[in-house]
Amino acid sequence: MTQPLVEVSDLTVTFQGTPPVHAVNGVSFTLAQGEVLGILGESGSGKSVTLKTLLRLLPERKTRIGGKVAVEGRDVLALEGRALADHRGGVVSMIFQDPGLALDPVYTIGRQIAETVIRHEGVSRSAAMARALEMLDLVRIPSAKRRLSNYPHEMSGGMRQRAMIALALACKPKLLLADEPTTA
C-alpha cells in the first residue's frame, strides 16, 4: 500500500480566549495522490480552519492544535523555519477565498508570482517572469503580458481570483487547497 498524500487524524483546533473557541473537533480524513476531497459544512463549522492547519497559517500563540496532520508522510505540526517555508507554496498551496486580502497590494501580480517561483525553484527572475506569464495565460487572463505589471486593485474581482489561482499553481504543488471554491 502506498503512503497517502494527506493524513489528518483526530484534528482539534482551539483558539485561546475567554471562553476558548473549539473551531475543529475530531476531524479525520485520508487523501491519496490524484484524489479530490470536498469538505462541506455550514458557515463557522471549521472548513477554512482545517485548510489553514494544513499550511500552519493559524496564529501560533493563540492556537492549540491536536491530533495528526501529515503531508507526504511529514508531520506538518512539527515543521519549523525553512522546512515550513518550503512546505508552504512548494508542497501545499492554497487558493484563498478573498484574493483581495491574499494578494499584496504594493506588488504587481507578475512580481508576486515570480517571487514565489524564485523562492521555491531558485530560477532567475526572467525565468520566473516567464512562468508568471505562462500561469496567467493558463488561467485565461486577457492580455496576460500586460497584466503582469498590474497591481491587484487594477484588476476586476474575477481577474484577481484567477491571478490567485495562477499564484497557487505556479510552483506545481502536490496538494492544492481551495477555500470556498464555488464563490468569487
PDB file of C-alpha atoms in Angstrom:
ATOM      1  CA  MET A   1       0.000   0.000   0.000  1.00  0.00           C
ATOM      2  CA  THR A   2       1.318   3.444  -0.910  1.00  0.00           C
ATOM      3  CA  GLN A   3       1.574   6.273   1.564  1.00  0.00           C
ATOM      4  CA  PRO A   4      -1.341   8.739   1.449  1.00  0.00           C
ATOM      5  CA  LEU A   5      -0.694  12.273   0.236  1.00  0.00           C
ATOM      6  CA  VAL A   6      -2.604  13.696   3.218  1.00  0.00           C
ATOM      7  CA  GLU A   7      -3.422  12.077   6.517  1.00  0.00           C
ATOM      8  CA  VAL A   8      -5.393  14.002   9.126  1.00  0.00           C
ATOM      9  CA  SER A   9      -6.349  12.119  12.251  1.00  0.00           C
ATOM     10  CA  ASP A  10      -8.462  13.408  15.154  1.00  0.00           C
ATOM     11  CA  LEU A  11      -7.614  17.053  14.368  1.00  0.00           C
ATOM     12  CA  THR A  12      -8.645  19.539  17.026  1.00  0.00           C
ATOM     13  CA  VAL A  13      -8.101  23.291  16.831  1.00  0.00           C
ATOM     14  CA  THR A  14      -8.876  25.564  19.770  1.00  0.00           C
ATOM     15  CA  PHE A  15      -8.404  29.323  19.784  1.00  0.00           C
ATOM     16  CA  GLN A  16      -7.440  30.517  23.242  1.00  0.00           C
ATOM     17  CA  GLY A  17      -9.574  33.216  24.756  1.00  0.00           C
ATOM     18  CA  THR A  18     -12.312  33.720  27.275  1.00  0.00           C
ATOM     19  CA  PRO A  19     -14.053  31.480  26.579  1.00  0.00           C
ATOM     20  CA  PRO A  20     -11.878  29.313  24.297  1.00  0.00           C
ATOM     21  CA  VAL A  21     -13.296  28.620  20.825  1.00  0.00           C
ATOM     22  CA  HIS A  22     -13.268  24.968  19.759  1.00  0.00           C
ATOM     23  CA  ALA A  23     -13.111  25.516  15.993  1.00  0.00           C
ATOM     24  CA  VAL A  24     -12.360  21.946  14.874  1.00  0.00           C
ATOM     25  CA  ASN A  25     -13.193  18.838  16.892  1.00  0.00           C
ATOM     26  CA  GLY A  26     -12.007  15.378  15.862  1.00  0.00           C
ATOM     27  CA  VAL A  27     -11.723  15.745  12.082  1.00  0.00           C
ATOM     28  CA  SER A  28     -10.101  12.809  10.267  1.00  0.00           C
ATOM     29  CA  PHE A  29      -9.547  12.082   6.578  1.00  0.00           C
ATOM     30  CA  THR A  30      -7.023  10.484   4.263  1.00  0.00           C
ATOM     31  CA  LEU A  31      -6.370  11.596   0.712  1.00  0.00           C
ATOM     32  CA  ALA A  32      -4.350   9.732  -1.897  1.00  0.00           C
ATOM     33  CA  GLN A  33      -2.475  11.432  -4.709  1.00  0.00           C
ATOM     34  CA  GLY A  34      -4.880  12.285  -7.541  1.00  0.00           C
ATOM     35  CA  GLU A  35      -7.953  12.231  -5.303  1.00  0.00           C
ATOM     36  CA  VAL A  36     -10.270  15.178  -4.726  1.00  0.00           C
ATOM     37  CA  LEU A  37     -11.951  15.833  -1.404  1.00  0.00           C
ATOM     38  CA  GLY A  38     -14.735  18.314  -0.731  1.00  0.00           C
ATOM     39  CA  ILE A  39     -15.397  19.418   2.831  1.00  0.00           C
ATOM     40  CA  LEU A  40     -18.958  20.573   3.348  1.00  0.00           C
ATOM     41  CA  GLY A  41     -20.418  22.365   6.320  1.00  0.00           C
ATOM     42  CA  GLU A  42     -22.259  25.415   7.433  1.00  0.00           C
ATOM     43  CA  SER A  43     -20.561  28.752   7.959  1.00  0.00           C
ATOM     44  CA  GLY A  44     -18.331  28.627  11.031  1.00  0.00           C
ATOM     45  CA  SER A  45     -18.026  24.841  11.049  1.00  0.00           C
ATOM     46  CA  GLY A  46     -14.211  24.855  10.712  1.00  0.00           C
ATOM     47  CA  LYS A  47     -13.658  24.220   6.991  1.00  0.00           C
ATOM     48  CA  SER A  48     -11.237  27.112   6.467  1.00  0.00           C
ATOM     49  CA  VAL A  49      -9.521  26.477   9.809  1.00  0.00           C
ATOM     50  CA  THR A  50      -8.921  22.857   8.763  1.00  0.00           C
ATOM     51  CA  LEU A  51      -7.341  24.001   5.467  1.00  0.00           C
ATOM     52  CA  LYS A  52      -5.187  26.643   7.161  1.00  0.00           C
ATOM     53  CA  THR A  53      -3.946  23.979   9.580  1.00  0.00           C
ATOM     54  CA  LEU A  54      -2.528  22.031   6.610  1.00  0.00           C
ATOM     55  CA  LEU A  55      -0.361  25.102   5.913  1.00  0.00           C
ATOM     56  CA  ARG A  56       0.132  26.075   9.575  1.00  0.00           C
ATOM     57  CA  LEU A  57      -1.257  29.553   8.900  1.00  0.00           C
ATOM     58  CA  LEU A  58      -3.072  29.929  12.230  1.00  0.00           C
ATOM     59  CA  PRO A  59      -1.620  32.267  14.901  1.00  0.00           C
ATOM     60  CA  GLU A  60       0.712  30.051  16.924  1.00  0.00           C
ATOM     61  CA  ARG A  61       0.449  31.885  20.240  1.00  0.00           C
ATOM     62  CA  LYS A  62      -3.334  31.787  20.347  1.00  0.00           C
ATOM     63  CA  THR A  63      -3.988  28.392  18.782  1.00  0.00           C
ATOM     64  CA  ARG A  64      -3.796  24.884  20.228  1.00  0.00           C
ATOM     65  CA  ILE A  65      -3.689  22.134  17.621  1.00  0.00           C
ATOM     66  CA  GLY A  66      -4.059  18.457  18.479  1.00  0.00           C
ATOM     67  CA  GLY A  67      -4.122  15.250  16.507  1.00  0.00           C
ATOM     68  CA  LYS A  68      -2.044  14.277  13.498  1.00  0.00           C
ATOM     69  CA  VAL A  69      -1.534  16.249  10.294  1.00  0.00           C
ATOM     70  CA  ALA A  70       0.828  14.726   7.731  1.00  0.00           C
ATOM     71  CA  VAL A  71       1.501  15.561   4.081  1.00  0.00           C
ATOM     72  CA  GLU A  72       3.658  13.098   2.131  1.00  0.00           C
ATOM     73  CA  GLY A  73       4.392  11.387   5.437  1.00  0.00           C
ATOM     74  CA  ARG A  74       5.870  14.545   7.010  1.00  0.00           C
ATOM     75  CA  ASP A  75       4.427  15.794  10.289  1.00  0.00           C
ATOM     76  CA  VAL A  76       3.159  19.267   9.385  1.00  0.00           C
ATOM     77  CA  LEU A  77       2.742  20.219  13.045  1.00  0.00           C
ATOM     78  CA  ALA A  78       6.468  19.623  13.664  1.00  0.00           C
ATOM     79  CA  LEU A  79       7.721  21.712  10.707  1.00  0.00           C
ATOM     80  CA  GLU A  80       9.672  24.844  11.576  1.00  0.00           C
ATOM     81  CA  GLY A  81      11.705  27.538   9.861  1.00  0.00           C
ATOM     82  CA  ARG A  82      12.946  26.718   6.379  1.00  0.00           C
ATOM     83  CA  ALA A  83      11.136  23.361   6.261  1.00  0.00           C
ATOM     84  CA  LEU A  84       7.806  25.095   6.967  1.00  0.00           C
ATOM     85  CA  ALA A  85       8.537  27.804   4.389  1.00  0.00           C
ATOM     86  CA  ASP A  86       9.389  25.127   1.802  1.00  0.00           C
ATOM     87  CA  HIS A  87       6.146  23.297   2.639  1.00  0.00           C
ATOM     88  CA  ARG A  88       4.025  26.424   2.048  1.00  0.00           C
ATOM     89  CA  GLY A  89       3.744  27.006  -1.668  1.00  0.00           C
ATOM     90  CA  GLY A  90       6.184  24.287  -2.658  1.00  0.00           C
ATOM     91  CA  VAL A  91       4.349  21.203  -1.396  1.00  0.00           C
ATOM     92  CA  VAL A  92       0.963  22.642  -0.401  1.00  0.00           C
ATOM     93  CA  SER A  93      -0.628  25.744  -1.877  1.00  0.00           C
ATOM     94  CA  MET A  94      -3.940  27.449  -1.243  1.00  0.00           C
ATOM     95  CA  ILE A  95      -6.405  29.445  -3.276  1.00  0.00           C
ATOM     96  CA  PHE A  96      -7.831  31.803  -0.679  1.00  0.00           C
ATOM     97  CA  GLN A  97     -11.471  32.787  -0.528  1.00  0.00           C
ATOM     98  CA  ASP A  98     -10.759  36.514  -0.916  1.00  0.00           C
ATOM     99  CA  PRO A  99      -7.906  37.303  -3.309  1.00  0.00           C
ATOM    100  CA  GLY A 100      -8.204  40.976  -2.357  1.00  0.00           C
ATOM    101  CA  LEU A 101      -6.867  40.082   1.073  1.00  0.00           C
ATOM    102  CA  ALA A 102      -4.455  37.368  -0.065  1.00  0.00           C
ATOM    103  CA  LEU A 103      -2.662  39.354  -2.781  1.00  0.00           C
ATOM    104  CA  ASP A 104      -0.219  42.050  -1.662  1.00  0.00           C
ATOM    105  CA  PRO A 105      -1.490  45.461  -2.842  1.00  0.00           C
ATOM    106  CA  VAL A 106       2.005  47.023  -3.144  1.00  0.00           C
ATOM    107  CA  TYR A 107       3.453  44.485  -5.603  1.00  0.00           C
ATOM    108  CA  THR A 108       2.434  43.726  -9.160  1.00  0.00           C
ATOM    109  CA  ILE A 109       0.744  40.432  -9.952  1.00  0.00           C
ATOM    110  CA  GLY A 110       3.752  39.360 -12.039  1.00  0.00           C
ATOM    111  CA  ARG A 111       6.201  40.114  -9.245  1.00  0.00           C
ATOM    112  CA  GLN A 112       4.138  38.190  -6.682  1.00  0.00           C
ATOM    113  CA  ILE A 113       4.020  35.085  -8.856  1.00  0.00           C
ATOM    114  CA  ALA A 114       7.684  35.418  -9.885  1.00  0.00           C
ATOM    115  CA  GLU A 115       8.898  35.853  -6.285  1.00  0.00           C
ATOM    116  CA  THR A 116       7.145  32.629  -5.319  1.00  0.00           C
ATOM    117  CA  VAL A 117       8.772  30.751  -8.202  1.00  0.00           C
ATOM    118  CA  ILE A 118      12.216  32.198  -7.379  1.00  0.00           C
ATOM    119  CA  ARG A 119      11.811  31.256  -3.695  1.00  0.00           C
ATOM    120  CA  HIS A 120      10.755  27.663  -4.315  1.00  0.00           C
ATOM    121  CA  GLU A 121      12.618  26.795  -7.506  1.00  0.00           C
ATOM    122  CA  GLY A 122      15.684  29.042  -7.402  1.00  0.00           C
ATOM    123  CA  VAL A 123      15.333  30.158 -11.013  1.00  0.00           C
ATOM    124  CA  SER A 124      16.351  33.525 -12.485  1.00  0.00           C
ATOM    125  CA  ARG A 125      13.986  36.496 -12.392  1.00  0.00           C
ATOM    126  CA  SER A 126      13.478  36.287 -16.168  1.00  0.00           C
ATOM    127  CA  ALA A 127      12.603  32.574 -15.969  1.00  0.00           C
ATOM    128  CA  ALA A 128      10.251  33.301 -13.063  1.00  0.00           C
ATOM    129  CA  MET A 129       8.524  36.085 -15.001  1.00  0.00           C
ATOM    130  CA  ALA A 130       8.169  33.722 -17.971  1.00  0.00           C
ATOM    131  CA  ARG A 131       6.463  31.227 -15.617  1.00  0.00           C
ATOM    132  CA  ALA A 132       4.225  34.026 -14.285  1.00  0.00           C
ATOM    133  CA  LEU A 133       3.163  34.851 -17.852  1.00  0.00           C
ATOM    134  CA  GLU A 134       2.580  31.165 -18.590  1.00  0.00           C
ATOM    135  CA  MET A 135       0.387  30.874 -15.482  1.00  0.00           C
ATOM    136  CA  LEU A 136      -1.677  33.979 -16.319  1.00  0.00           C
ATOM    137  CA  ASP A 137      -2.226  32.540 -19.813  1.00  0.00           C
ATOM    138  CA  LEU A 138      -3.201  29.192 -18.265  1.00  0.00           C
ATOM    139  CA  VAL A 139      -5.944  30.796 -16.148  1.00  0.00           C
ATOM    140  CA  ARG A 140      -7.095  32.813 -19.170  1.00  0.00           C
ATOM    141  CA  ILE A 141      -6.284  36.327 -18.036  1.00  0.00           C
ATOM    142  CA  PRO A 142      -6.857  38.515 -21.103  1.00  0.00           C
ATOM    143  CA  SER A 143      -3.774  40.452 -22.272  1.00  0.00           C
ATOM    144  CA  ALA A 144      -1.696  38.402 -19.848  1.00  0.00           C
ATOM    145  CA  LYS A 145       1.625  40.049 -20.728  1.00  0.00           C
ATOM    146  CA  ARG A 146       0.233  43.495 -19.927  1.00  0.00           C
ATOM    147  CA  ARG A 147      -1.418  42.212 -16.731  1.00  0.00           C
ATOM    148  CA  LEU A 148       1.942  41.129 -15.306  1.00  0.00           C
ATOM    149  CA  SER A 149       2.575  44.780 -14.418  1.00  0.00           C
ATOM    150  CA  ASN A 150      -0.879  45.371 -12.908  1.00  0.00           C
ATOM    151  CA  TYR A 151      -1.420  45.769  -9.199  1.00  0.00           C
ATOM    152  CA  PRO A 152      -4.294  43.769  -7.691  1.00  0.00           C
ATOM    153  CA  HIS A 153      -6.536  46.849  -7.419  1.00  0.00           C
ATOM    154  CA  GLU A 154      -6.203  47.403 -11.165  1.00  0.00           C
ATOM    155  CA  MET A 155      -7.916  44.105 -11.910  1.00  0.00           C
ATOM    156  CA  SER A 156     -11.548  43.056 -11.630  1.00  0.00           C
ATOM    157  CA  GLY A 157     -12.589  40.662  -8.867  1.00  0.00           C
ATOM    158  CA  GLY A 158     -12.743  37.762 -11.315  1.00  0.00           C
ATOM    159  CA  MET A 159      -9.286  38.507 -12.676  1.00  0.00           C
ATOM    160  CA  ARG A 160      -7.877  38.802  -9.138  1.00  0.00           C
ATOM    161  CA  GLN A 161      -9.353  35.372  -8.375  1.00  0.00           C
ATOM    162  CA  ARG A 162      -7.715  33.917 -11.481  1.00  0.00           C
ATOM    163  CA  ALA A 163      -4.412  35.604 -10.567  1.00  0.00           C
ATOM    164  CA  MET A 164      -4.695  33.970  -7.120  1.00  0.00           C
ATOM    165  CA  ILE A 165      -5.190  30.596  -8.830  1.00  0.00           C
ATOM    166  CA  ALA A 166      -2.146  31.266 -11.054  1.00  0.00           C
ATOM    167  CA  LEU A 167      -0.073  32.097  -7.968  1.00  0.00           C
ATOM    168  CA  ALA A 168      -1.229  28.938  -6.171  1.00  0.00           C
ATOM    169  CA  LEU A 169      -0.370  26.736  -9.176  1.00  0.00           C
ATOM    170  CA  ALA A 170       2.927  28.431 -10.102  1.00  0.00           C
ATOM    171  CA  CYS A 171       5.221  26.027  -8.194  1.00  0.00           C
ATOM    172  CA  LYS A 172       3.265  22.900  -9.085  1.00  0.00           C
ATOM    173  CA  PRO A 173       2.273  21.952  -5.530  1.00  0.00           C
ATOM    174  CA  LYS A 174       1.499  18.339  -4.693  1.00  0.00           C
ATOM    175  CA  LEU A 175      -1.599  19.463  -2.767  1.00  0.00           C
ATOM    176  CA  LEU A 176      -3.856  22.341  -3.799  1.00  0.00           C
ATOM    177  CA  LEU A 177      -6.351  23.662  -1.250  1.00  0.00           C
ATOM    178  CA  ALA A 178      -9.300  25.754  -2.416  1.00  0.00           C
ATOM    179  CA  ASP A 179     -11.160  27.716   0.261  1.00  0.00           C
ATOM    180  CA  GLU A 180     -14.773  28.262  -0.866  1.00  0.00           C
ATOM    181  CA  PRO A 181     -14.095  27.184  -4.475  1.00  0.00           C
ATOM    182  CA  THR A 182     -17.653  27.881  -5.604  1.00  0.00           C
ATOM    183  CA  THR A 183     -17.575  31.588  -4.655  1.00  0.00           C
ATOM    184  CA  ALA A 184     -15.943  34.523  -6.460  1.00  0.00           C
TER     185      ALA A 184
END
